[in-house]
Each structure stands twice: as structure tokens, then as C-alpha cells.
PDB file of C-alpha atoms and ligand atoms in Angstrom:
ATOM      1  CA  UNK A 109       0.000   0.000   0.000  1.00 48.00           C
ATOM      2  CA  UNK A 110       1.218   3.268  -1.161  1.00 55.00           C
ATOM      3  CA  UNK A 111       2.354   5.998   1.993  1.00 63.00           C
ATOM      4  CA  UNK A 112       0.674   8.850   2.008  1.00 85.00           C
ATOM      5  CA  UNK A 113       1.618  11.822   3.558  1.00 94.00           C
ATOM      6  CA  UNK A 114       0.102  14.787   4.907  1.00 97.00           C
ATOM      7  CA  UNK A 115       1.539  18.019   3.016  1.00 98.00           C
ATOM      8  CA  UNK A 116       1.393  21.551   4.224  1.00 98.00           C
ATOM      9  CA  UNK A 117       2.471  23.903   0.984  1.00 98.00           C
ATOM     10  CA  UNK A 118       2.842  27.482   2.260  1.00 98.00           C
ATOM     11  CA  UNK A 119       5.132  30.943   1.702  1.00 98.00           C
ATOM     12  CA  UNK A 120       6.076  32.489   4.990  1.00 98.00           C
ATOM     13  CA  UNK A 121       5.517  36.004   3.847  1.00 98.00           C
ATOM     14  CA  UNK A 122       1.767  34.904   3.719  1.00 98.00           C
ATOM     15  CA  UNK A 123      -0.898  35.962   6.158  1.00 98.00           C
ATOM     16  CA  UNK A 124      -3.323  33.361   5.662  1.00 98.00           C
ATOM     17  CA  UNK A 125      -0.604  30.782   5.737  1.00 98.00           C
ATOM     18  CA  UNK A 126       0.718  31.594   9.085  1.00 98.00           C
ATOM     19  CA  UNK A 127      -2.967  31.231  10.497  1.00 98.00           C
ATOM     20  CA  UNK A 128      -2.890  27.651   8.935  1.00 98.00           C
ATOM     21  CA  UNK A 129       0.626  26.931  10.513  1.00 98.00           C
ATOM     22  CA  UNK A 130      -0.127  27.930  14.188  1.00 98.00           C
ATOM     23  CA  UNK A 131      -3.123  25.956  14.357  1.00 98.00           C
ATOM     24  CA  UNK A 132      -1.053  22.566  12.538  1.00 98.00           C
ATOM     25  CA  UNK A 133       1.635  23.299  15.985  1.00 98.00           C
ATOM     26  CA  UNK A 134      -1.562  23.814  18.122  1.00 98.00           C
ATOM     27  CA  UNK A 135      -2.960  20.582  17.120  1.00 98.00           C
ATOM     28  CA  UNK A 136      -0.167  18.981  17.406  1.00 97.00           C
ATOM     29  CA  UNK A 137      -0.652  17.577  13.623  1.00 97.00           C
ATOM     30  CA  UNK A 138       2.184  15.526  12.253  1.00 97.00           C
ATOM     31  CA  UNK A 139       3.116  17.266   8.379  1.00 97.00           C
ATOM     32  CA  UNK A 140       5.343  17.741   5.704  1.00 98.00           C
ATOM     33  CA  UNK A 141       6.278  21.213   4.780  1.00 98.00           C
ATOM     34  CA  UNK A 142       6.511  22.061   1.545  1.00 98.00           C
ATOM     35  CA  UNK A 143       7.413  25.532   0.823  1.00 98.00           C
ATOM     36  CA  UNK A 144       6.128  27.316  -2.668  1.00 98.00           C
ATOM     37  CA  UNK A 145       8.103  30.149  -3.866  1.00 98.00           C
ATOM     38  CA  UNK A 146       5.238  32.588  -4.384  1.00 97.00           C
ATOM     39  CA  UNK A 147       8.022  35.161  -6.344  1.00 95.00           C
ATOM     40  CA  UNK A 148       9.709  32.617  -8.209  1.00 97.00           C
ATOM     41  CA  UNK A 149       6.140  31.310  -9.373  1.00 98.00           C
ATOM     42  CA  UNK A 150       5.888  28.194  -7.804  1.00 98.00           C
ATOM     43  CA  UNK A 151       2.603  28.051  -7.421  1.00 98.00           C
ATOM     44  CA  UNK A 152       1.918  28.327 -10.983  1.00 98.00           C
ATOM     45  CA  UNK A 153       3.720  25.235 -12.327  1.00 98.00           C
ATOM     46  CA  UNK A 154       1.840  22.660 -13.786  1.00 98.00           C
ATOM     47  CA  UNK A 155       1.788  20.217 -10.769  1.00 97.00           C
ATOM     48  CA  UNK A 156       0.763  22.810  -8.201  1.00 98.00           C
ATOM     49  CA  UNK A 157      -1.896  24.049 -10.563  1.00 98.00           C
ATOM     50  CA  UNK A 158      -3.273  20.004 -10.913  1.00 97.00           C
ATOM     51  CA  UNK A 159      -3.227  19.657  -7.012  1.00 97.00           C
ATOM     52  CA  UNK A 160      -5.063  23.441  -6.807  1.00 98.00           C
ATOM     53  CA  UNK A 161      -6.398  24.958  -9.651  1.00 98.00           C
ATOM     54  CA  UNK A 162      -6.995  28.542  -7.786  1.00 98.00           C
ATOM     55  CA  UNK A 163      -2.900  27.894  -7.238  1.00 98.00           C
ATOM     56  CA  UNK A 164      -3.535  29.858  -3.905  1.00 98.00           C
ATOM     57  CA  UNK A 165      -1.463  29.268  -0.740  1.00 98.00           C
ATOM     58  CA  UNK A 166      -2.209  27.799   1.688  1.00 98.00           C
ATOM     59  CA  UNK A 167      -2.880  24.517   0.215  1.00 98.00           C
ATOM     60  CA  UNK A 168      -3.309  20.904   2.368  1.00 98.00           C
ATOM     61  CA  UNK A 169      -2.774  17.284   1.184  1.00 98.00           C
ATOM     62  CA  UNK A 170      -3.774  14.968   4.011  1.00 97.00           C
ATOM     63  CA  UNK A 171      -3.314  11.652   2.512  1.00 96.00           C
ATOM     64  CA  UNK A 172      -4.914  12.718  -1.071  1.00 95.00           C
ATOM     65  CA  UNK A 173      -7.345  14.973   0.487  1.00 97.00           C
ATOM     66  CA  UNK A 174      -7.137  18.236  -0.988  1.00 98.00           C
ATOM     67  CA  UNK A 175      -8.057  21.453   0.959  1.00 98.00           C
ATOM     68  CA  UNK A 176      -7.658  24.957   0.169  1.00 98.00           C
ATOM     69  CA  UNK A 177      -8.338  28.496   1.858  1.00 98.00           C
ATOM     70  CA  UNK A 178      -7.470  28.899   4.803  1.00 98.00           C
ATOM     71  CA  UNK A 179     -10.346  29.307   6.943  1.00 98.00           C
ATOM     72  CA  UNK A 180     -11.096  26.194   5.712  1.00 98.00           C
ATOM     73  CA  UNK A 181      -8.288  24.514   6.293  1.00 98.00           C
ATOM     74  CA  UNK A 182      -8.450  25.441  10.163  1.00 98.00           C
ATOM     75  CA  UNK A 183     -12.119  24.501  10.623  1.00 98.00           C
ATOM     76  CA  UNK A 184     -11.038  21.048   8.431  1.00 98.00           C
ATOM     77  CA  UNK A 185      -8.057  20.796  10.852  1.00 98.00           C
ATOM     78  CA  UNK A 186      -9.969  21.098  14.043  1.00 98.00           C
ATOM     79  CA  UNK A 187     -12.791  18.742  12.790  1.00 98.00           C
ATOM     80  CA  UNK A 188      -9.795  16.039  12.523  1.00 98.00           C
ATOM     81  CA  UNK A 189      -8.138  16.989  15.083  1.00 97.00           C
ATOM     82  CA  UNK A 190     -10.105  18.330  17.683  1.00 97.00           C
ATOM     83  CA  UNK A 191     -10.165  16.832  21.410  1.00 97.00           C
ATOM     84  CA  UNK A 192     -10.330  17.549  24.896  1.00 97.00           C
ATOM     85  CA  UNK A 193      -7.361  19.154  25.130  1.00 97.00           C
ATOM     86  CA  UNK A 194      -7.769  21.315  22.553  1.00 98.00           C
ATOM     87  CA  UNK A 195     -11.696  21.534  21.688  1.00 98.00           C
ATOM     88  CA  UNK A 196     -11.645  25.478  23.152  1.00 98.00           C
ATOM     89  CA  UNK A 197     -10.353  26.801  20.079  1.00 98.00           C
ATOM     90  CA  UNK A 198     -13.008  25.624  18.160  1.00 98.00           C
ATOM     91  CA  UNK A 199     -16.007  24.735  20.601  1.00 98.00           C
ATOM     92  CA  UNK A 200     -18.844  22.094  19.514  1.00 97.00           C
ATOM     93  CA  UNK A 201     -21.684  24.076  20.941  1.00 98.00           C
ATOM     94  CA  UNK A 202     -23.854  25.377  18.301  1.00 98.00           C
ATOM     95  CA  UNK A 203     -23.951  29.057  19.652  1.00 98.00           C
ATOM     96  CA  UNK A 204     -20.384  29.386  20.876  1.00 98.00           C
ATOM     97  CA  UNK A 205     -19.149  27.983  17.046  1.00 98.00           C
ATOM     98  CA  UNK A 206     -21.279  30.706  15.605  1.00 98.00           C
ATOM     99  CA  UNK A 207     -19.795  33.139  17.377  1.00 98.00           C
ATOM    100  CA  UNK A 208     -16.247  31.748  16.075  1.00 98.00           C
ATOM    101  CA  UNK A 209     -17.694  31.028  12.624  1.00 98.00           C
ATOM    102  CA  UNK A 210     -19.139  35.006  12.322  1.00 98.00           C
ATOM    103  CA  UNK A 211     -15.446  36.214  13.481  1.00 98.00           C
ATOM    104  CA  UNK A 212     -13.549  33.678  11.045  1.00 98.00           C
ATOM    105  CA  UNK A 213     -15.974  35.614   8.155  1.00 98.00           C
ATOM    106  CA  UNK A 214     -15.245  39.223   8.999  1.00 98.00           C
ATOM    107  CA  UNK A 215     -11.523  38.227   9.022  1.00 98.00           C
ATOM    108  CA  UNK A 216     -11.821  36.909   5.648  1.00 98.00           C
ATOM    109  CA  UNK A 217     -14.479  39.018   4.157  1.00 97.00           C
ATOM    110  CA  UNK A 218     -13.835  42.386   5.754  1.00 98.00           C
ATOM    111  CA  UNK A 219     -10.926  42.738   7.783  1.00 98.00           C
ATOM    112  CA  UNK A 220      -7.997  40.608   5.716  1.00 98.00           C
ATOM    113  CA  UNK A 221      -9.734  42.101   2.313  1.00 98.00           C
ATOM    114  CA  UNK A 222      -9.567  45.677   3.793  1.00 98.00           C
ATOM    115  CA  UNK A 223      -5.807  45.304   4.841  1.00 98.00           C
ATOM    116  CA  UNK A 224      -5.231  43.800   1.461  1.00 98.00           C
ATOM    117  CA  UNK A 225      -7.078  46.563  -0.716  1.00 98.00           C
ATOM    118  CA  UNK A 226      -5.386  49.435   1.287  1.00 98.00           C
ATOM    119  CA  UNK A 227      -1.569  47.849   0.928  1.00 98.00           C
ATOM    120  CA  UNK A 228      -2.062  46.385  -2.606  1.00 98.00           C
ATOM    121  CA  UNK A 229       0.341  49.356  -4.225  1.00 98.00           C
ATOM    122  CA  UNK A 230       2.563  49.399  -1.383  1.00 98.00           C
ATOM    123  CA  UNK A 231       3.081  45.508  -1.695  1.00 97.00           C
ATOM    124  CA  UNK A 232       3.283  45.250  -4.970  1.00 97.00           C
ATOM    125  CA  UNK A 233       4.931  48.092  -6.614  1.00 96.00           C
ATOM    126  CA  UNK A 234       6.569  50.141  -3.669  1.00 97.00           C
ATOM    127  CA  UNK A 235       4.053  53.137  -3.854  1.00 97.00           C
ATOM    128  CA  UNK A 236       2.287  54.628  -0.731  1.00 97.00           C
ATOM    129  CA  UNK A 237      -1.146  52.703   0.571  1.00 98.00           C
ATOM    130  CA  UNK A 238      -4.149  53.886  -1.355  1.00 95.00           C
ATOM    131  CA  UNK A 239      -5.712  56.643   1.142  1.00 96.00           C
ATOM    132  CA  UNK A 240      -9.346  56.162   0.059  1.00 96.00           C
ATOM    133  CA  UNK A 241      -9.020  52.459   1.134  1.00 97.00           C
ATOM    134  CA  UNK A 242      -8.177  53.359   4.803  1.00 97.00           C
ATOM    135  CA  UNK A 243     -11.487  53.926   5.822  1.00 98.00           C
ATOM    136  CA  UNK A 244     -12.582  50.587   5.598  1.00 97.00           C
ATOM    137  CA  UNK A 245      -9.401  49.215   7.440  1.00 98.00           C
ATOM    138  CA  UNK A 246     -10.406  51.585  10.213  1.00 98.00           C
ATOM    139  CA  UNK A 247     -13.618  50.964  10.565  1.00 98.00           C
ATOM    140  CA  UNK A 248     -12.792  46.929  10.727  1.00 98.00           C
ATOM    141  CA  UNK A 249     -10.287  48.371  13.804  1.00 98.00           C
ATOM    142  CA  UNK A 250     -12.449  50.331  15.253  1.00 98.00           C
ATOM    143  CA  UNK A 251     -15.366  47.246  15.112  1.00 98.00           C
ATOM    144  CA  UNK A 252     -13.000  44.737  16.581  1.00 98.00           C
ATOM    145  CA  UNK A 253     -11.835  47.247  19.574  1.00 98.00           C
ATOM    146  CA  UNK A 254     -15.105  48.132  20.479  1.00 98.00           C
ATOM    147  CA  UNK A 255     -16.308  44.497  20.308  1.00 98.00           C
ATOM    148  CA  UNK A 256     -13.714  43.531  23.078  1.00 98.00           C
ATOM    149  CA  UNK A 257     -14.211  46.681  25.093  1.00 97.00           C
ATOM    150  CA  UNK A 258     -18.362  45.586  25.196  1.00 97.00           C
ATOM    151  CA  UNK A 259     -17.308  42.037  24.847  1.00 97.00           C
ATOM    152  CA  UNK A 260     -15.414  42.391  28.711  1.00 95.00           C
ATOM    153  CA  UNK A 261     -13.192  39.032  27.875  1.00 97.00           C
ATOM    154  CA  UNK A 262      -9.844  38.996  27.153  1.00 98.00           C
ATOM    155  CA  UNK A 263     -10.007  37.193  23.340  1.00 98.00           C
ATOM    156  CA  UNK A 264     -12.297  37.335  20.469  1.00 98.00           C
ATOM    157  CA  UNK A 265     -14.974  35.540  21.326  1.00 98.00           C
ATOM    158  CA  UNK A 266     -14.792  34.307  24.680  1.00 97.00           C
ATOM    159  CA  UNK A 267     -12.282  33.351  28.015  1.00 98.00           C
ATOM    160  CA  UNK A 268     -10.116  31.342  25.980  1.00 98.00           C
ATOM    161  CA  UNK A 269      -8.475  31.602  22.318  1.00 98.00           C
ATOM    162  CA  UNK A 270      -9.981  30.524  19.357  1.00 98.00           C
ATOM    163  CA  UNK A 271      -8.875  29.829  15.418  1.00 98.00           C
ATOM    164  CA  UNK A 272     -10.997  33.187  15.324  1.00 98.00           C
ATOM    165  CA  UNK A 273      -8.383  35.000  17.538  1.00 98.00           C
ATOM    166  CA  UNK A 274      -5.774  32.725  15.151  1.00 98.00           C
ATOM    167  CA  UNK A 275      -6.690  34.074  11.661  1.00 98.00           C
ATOM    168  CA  UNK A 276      -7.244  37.321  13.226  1.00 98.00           C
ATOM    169  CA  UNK A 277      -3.674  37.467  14.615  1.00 98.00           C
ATOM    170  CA  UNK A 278      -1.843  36.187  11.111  1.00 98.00           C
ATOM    171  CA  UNK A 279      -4.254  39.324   9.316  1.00 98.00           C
ATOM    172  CA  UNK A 280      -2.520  41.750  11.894  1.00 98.00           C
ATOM    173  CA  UNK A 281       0.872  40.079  11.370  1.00 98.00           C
ATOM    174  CA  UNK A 282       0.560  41.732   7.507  1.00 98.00           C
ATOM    175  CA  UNK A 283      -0.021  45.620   9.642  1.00 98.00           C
ATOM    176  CA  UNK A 284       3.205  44.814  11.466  1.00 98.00           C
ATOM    177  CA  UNK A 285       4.783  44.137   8.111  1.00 98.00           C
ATOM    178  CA  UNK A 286       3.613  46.981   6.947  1.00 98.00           C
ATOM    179  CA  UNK A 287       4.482  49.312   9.959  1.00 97.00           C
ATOM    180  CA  UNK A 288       1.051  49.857  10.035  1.00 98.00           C
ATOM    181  CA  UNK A 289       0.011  51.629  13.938  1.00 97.00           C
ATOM    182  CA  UNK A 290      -2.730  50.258  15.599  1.00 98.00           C
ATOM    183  CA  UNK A 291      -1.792  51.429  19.286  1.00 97.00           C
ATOM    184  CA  UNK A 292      -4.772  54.172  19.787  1.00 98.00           C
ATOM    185  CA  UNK A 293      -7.163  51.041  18.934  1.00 98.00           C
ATOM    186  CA  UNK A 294      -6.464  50.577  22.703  1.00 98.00           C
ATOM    187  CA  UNK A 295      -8.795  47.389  23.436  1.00 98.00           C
ATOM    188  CA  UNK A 296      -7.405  46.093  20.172  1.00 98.00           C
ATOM    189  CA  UNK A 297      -3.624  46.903  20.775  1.00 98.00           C
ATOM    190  CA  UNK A 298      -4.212  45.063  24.666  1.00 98.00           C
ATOM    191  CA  UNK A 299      -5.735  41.526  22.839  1.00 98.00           C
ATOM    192  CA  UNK A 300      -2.827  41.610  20.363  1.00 98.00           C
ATOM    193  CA  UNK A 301      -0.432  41.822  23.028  1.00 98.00           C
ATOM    194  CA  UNK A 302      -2.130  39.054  24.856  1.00 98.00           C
ATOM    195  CA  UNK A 303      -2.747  36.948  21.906  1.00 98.00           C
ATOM    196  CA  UNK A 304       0.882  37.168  20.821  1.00 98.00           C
ATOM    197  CA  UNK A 305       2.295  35.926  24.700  1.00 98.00           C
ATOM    198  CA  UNK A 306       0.045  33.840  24.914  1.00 97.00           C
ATOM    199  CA  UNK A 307      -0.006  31.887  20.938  1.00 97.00           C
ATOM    200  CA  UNK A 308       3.495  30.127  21.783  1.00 96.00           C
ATOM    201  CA  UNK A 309       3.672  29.420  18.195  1.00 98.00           C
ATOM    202  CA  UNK A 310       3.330  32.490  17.055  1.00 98.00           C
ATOM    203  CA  UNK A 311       7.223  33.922  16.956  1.00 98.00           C
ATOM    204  CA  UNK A 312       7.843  30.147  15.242  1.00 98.00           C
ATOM    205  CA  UNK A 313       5.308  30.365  12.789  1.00 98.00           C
ATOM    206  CA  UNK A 314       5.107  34.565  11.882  1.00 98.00           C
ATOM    207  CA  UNK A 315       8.160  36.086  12.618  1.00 98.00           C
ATOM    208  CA  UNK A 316      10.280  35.572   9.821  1.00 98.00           C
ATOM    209  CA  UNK A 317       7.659  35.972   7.080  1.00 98.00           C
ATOM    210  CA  UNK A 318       7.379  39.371   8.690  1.00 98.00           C
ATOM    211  CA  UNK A 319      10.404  40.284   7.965  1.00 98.00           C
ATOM    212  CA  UNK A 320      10.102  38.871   3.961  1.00 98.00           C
ATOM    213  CA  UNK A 321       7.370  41.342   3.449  1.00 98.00           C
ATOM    214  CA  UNK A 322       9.041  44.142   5.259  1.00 98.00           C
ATOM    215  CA  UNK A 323      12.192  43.303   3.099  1.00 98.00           C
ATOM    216  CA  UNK A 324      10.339  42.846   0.052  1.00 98.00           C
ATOM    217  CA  UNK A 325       8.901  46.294   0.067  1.00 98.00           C
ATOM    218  CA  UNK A 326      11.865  47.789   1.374  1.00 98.00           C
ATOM    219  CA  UNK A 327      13.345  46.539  -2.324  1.00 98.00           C
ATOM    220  CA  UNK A 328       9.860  47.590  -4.394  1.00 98.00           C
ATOM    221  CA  UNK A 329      10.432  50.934  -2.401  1.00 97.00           C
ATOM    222  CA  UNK A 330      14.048  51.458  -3.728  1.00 97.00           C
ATOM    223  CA  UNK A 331      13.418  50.471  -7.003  1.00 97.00           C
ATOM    224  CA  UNK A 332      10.428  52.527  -7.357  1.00 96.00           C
ATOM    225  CA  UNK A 333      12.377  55.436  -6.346  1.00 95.00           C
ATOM    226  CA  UNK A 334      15.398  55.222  -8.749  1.00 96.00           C
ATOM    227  CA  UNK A 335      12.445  54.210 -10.945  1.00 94.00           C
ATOM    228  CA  UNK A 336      10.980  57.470 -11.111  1.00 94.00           C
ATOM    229  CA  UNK A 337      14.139  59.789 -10.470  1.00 94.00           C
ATOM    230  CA  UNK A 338      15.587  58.403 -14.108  1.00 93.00           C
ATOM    231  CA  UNK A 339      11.922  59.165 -15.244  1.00 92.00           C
ATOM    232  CA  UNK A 340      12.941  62.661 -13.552  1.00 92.00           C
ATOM    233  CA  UNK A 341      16.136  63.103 -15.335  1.00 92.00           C
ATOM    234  CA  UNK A 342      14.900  62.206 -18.822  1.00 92.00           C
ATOM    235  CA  UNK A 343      11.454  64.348 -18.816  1.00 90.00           C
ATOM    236  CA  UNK A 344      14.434  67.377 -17.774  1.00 87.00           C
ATOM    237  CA  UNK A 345      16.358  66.803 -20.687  1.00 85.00           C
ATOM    238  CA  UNK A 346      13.683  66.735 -23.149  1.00 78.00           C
ATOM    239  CA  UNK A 347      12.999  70.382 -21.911  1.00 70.00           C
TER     240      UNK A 347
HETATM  241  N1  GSH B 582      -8.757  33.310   0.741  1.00 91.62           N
HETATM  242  C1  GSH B 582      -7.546  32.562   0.519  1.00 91.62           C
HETATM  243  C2  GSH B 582      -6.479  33.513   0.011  1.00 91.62           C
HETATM  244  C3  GSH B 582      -5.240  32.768  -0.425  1.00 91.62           C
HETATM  245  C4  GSH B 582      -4.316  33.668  -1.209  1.00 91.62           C
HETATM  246  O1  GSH B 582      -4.755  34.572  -1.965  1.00 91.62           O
HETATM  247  N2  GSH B 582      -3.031  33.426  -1.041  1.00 91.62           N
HETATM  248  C5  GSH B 582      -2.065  34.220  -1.742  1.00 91.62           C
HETATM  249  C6  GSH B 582      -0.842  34.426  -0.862  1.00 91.62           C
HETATM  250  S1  GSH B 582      -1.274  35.415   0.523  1.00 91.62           S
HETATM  251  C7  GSH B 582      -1.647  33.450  -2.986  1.00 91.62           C
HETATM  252  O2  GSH B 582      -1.537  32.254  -2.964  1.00 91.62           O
HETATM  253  N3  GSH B 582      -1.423  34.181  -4.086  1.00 91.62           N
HETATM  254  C8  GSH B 582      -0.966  33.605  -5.300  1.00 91.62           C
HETATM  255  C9  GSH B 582      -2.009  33.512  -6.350  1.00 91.62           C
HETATM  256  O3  GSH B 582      -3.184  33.823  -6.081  1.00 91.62           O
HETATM  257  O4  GSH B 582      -1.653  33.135  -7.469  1.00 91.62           O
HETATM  258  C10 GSH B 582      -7.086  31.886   1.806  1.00 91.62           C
HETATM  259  O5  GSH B 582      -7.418  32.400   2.863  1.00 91.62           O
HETATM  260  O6  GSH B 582      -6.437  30.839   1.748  1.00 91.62           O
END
């Protein structure tokens, strides 16, 4: 009988991979990892492409089983994986998973698309964040600060850590990339504190793809710059 494996194909520099990551060392879930080259287009060759035809990262292979997004991923994970030990970070009870399941949507369909609309040009081509995309990144701040000031409990939805408070953290890890300031979202700034001590995973799994992205831009942002100071030079001469 063939051996199958259980494959974990990520790029550190990506949010929604580092959520998938931390809760694979949470569970405790035996994996191979199998990093994809985002820059070098790794994700586009042929065999990535036949295992996941969106070629998005994250992407999971347990044993032939093929799972993508990342939200998905987590709630597959726990599903699996979940026991007594572990069962608070994504609770049975119908009412206390809906209150996970609402906060695991705004991530993905507010809060991560608002961080990514506002940083697209800065990520991608070393130019400032678009300003008329801020609003919506503040208002998701604002939302999640008052929701824990109301809330009174120290995480996202409850006494103890969930994947919510997990695929919230890995969006946030993209603002520190960024250099992004959060600190007057003071409820907010407190639970990322407390989620970061208190995730041990977290340096393991997010640190270092922090520092691609910052590096990254820091590049874009040079080249952009001697980019448009030739395009300076040359529209002078034509004068
Ligand atoms: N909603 C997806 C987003 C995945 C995604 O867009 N990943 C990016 C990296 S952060 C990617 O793989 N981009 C390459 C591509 O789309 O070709 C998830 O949460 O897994």
C-alpha cells in the first residue's frame, strides 16, 4: 500500500498561511512542509496548478485529500483533530461555534480584504497605501476594539483563544509588516499583546515571514524610487 503523507504547501511572507501553521503546531498535527516560492512562481507550475487549480497558498494534502483556503483549512483541521485538550479553540456548541464562525468571516471578508485593498500598491509596486481604502481598514479596527471593550473578555470571542483569535492574529501580522500603527485602537492593541504571549507558536510560525514582506517592500520601495528619479532626469532633458 502506497504511503501517504500529509503536506502543508505554504510561503512564509503569507498571512493566511501563518494562520494555517499555528493551528497545525496547536494541534499537534504531524506534516510535511513544503514551501512554494510565491516570487519565483511556484505556485503556478503545472503540478501545483493540478493539485489546486486557484494555485492559492495555503494549500493541504492529508493523505490525497485536498483542501484549500485557509479558513477552511483550520475549521477542516480542528474537525480532525479536535479533542479535549484542545476543543476550546473551536467549541462544539452550536452558539459558541457561531460566534467563532461570524469572526472567522469578517476576518476573511472584511478585515484581511480591507488590509489587502489598502496595501495592494505598497506591496506590490513600492508606492504609498491607497488613502481612500483606509477607511474601511479603520472601521474593521475600530469594530474589533469596540467588540472587546463591550465584549469584557480577554479574546475574540470568549475566556479562551480561538482559530478566530488565530486568523485574526496572522491578518494583523501583515499591519506589522507593513508598519502599520494600531496602538490608539487601545482594546485592540491590549488583545494583540495578549494573543501574541500567549499563541506560543506564534514567533515560530510569523516572525520571519514578517520580515520577507518588510524586506520585500523595502526593495519595491528602492526600485520605485530610482524608478521614477531616471523618469525625472529624462522628462528634464527633453525640456
Ligand atoms: N482566501 C484565501 C487567500 C489565499 C491567497 O490569496 N493566497 C495568496 C498568498 S497570501 C496566494 O496564494 N497568491 C498567489 C495567487 O493567487 O496566485 C485563503 O485564505 O487561503
Amino acid at each position: 500500500m502506497a504511503w501517504l503523507s500529509t503536506e502543508f504547501y505554504y510561503y512564509k511572507a503569507s498571512p493566511p498561511c501563518r494562520a494555517v501553521w499555528m493551528t497545525l503546531k496547536l494541534l499537534k498535527v504531524d506534516f510535511e512542509e513544503k514551501p512554494v516560492d510565491l516570487l519565483k512562481a511556484e505556485n503556478k507550475r503545472p503540478w501545483f496548478i493540478r493539485m489546486n487549480p486557484q494555485h492559492t497558498v495555503p494549500t493541504f494534502n492529508d493523505q490525497s485529500f485536498i483542501l484549500w483556503e485557509s479558513r477552511a483549512i483550520m475549521m477542516y483541521l480542528m474537525n480532525k483533530h479536535g479533542n479535549e485538550e484542545n476543543q476550546y479553540l473551536y467549541p462544539k456548541e452550536p452558539e459558541e461555534r457561531a460566534k467563532v464562525d461570524r469572526m472567522l468571516f469578517f476576518d476573511m471578508g472584511t478585515l484581511y480584504q480591507a488590509i489587502k485593498d489598502y496595501f495592494a500598491p505598497k506591496l506590490h509596486q513600492g508606492l504609498p497605501p491607497d488613502p481612500e481604502k483606509e477607511n474601511l481598514l479603520k472601521t474593521s479596527l475600530d469594530y474589533l476594539d469596540n467588540h472587546l471593550e463591550m465584549g469584557g473578555v480577554p479574546y475574540l470571542c470568549g475566556e479562551r483563544p480561538t482559530i478566530a483569535d488565530i486568523a485574526v492574529l496572522a491578518s494583523i501580522t501583515e499591519l506589522d509588516a507593513m508598519d502599520y500603527q494600531y496602538k490608539c485602537y487601545g482594546e485592540f492593541n491590549r488583545w494583540v499583546e495578549r494573543i501574541k504571549e500567549n499563541i506560543k507558536v506564534y514567533k515560530e510560525c510569523c516572525e520571519e515571514g514578517i520580515k520577507m514582506t518588510k524586506d520585500h517592500v523595502k526593495q519595491l520601495e528602492a526600485d520605485m524610487k530610482k524608478q521614477m528619479e531616471k523618469e525625472r532626469k529624462a522628462s528634464l532633458t527633453k525640456k
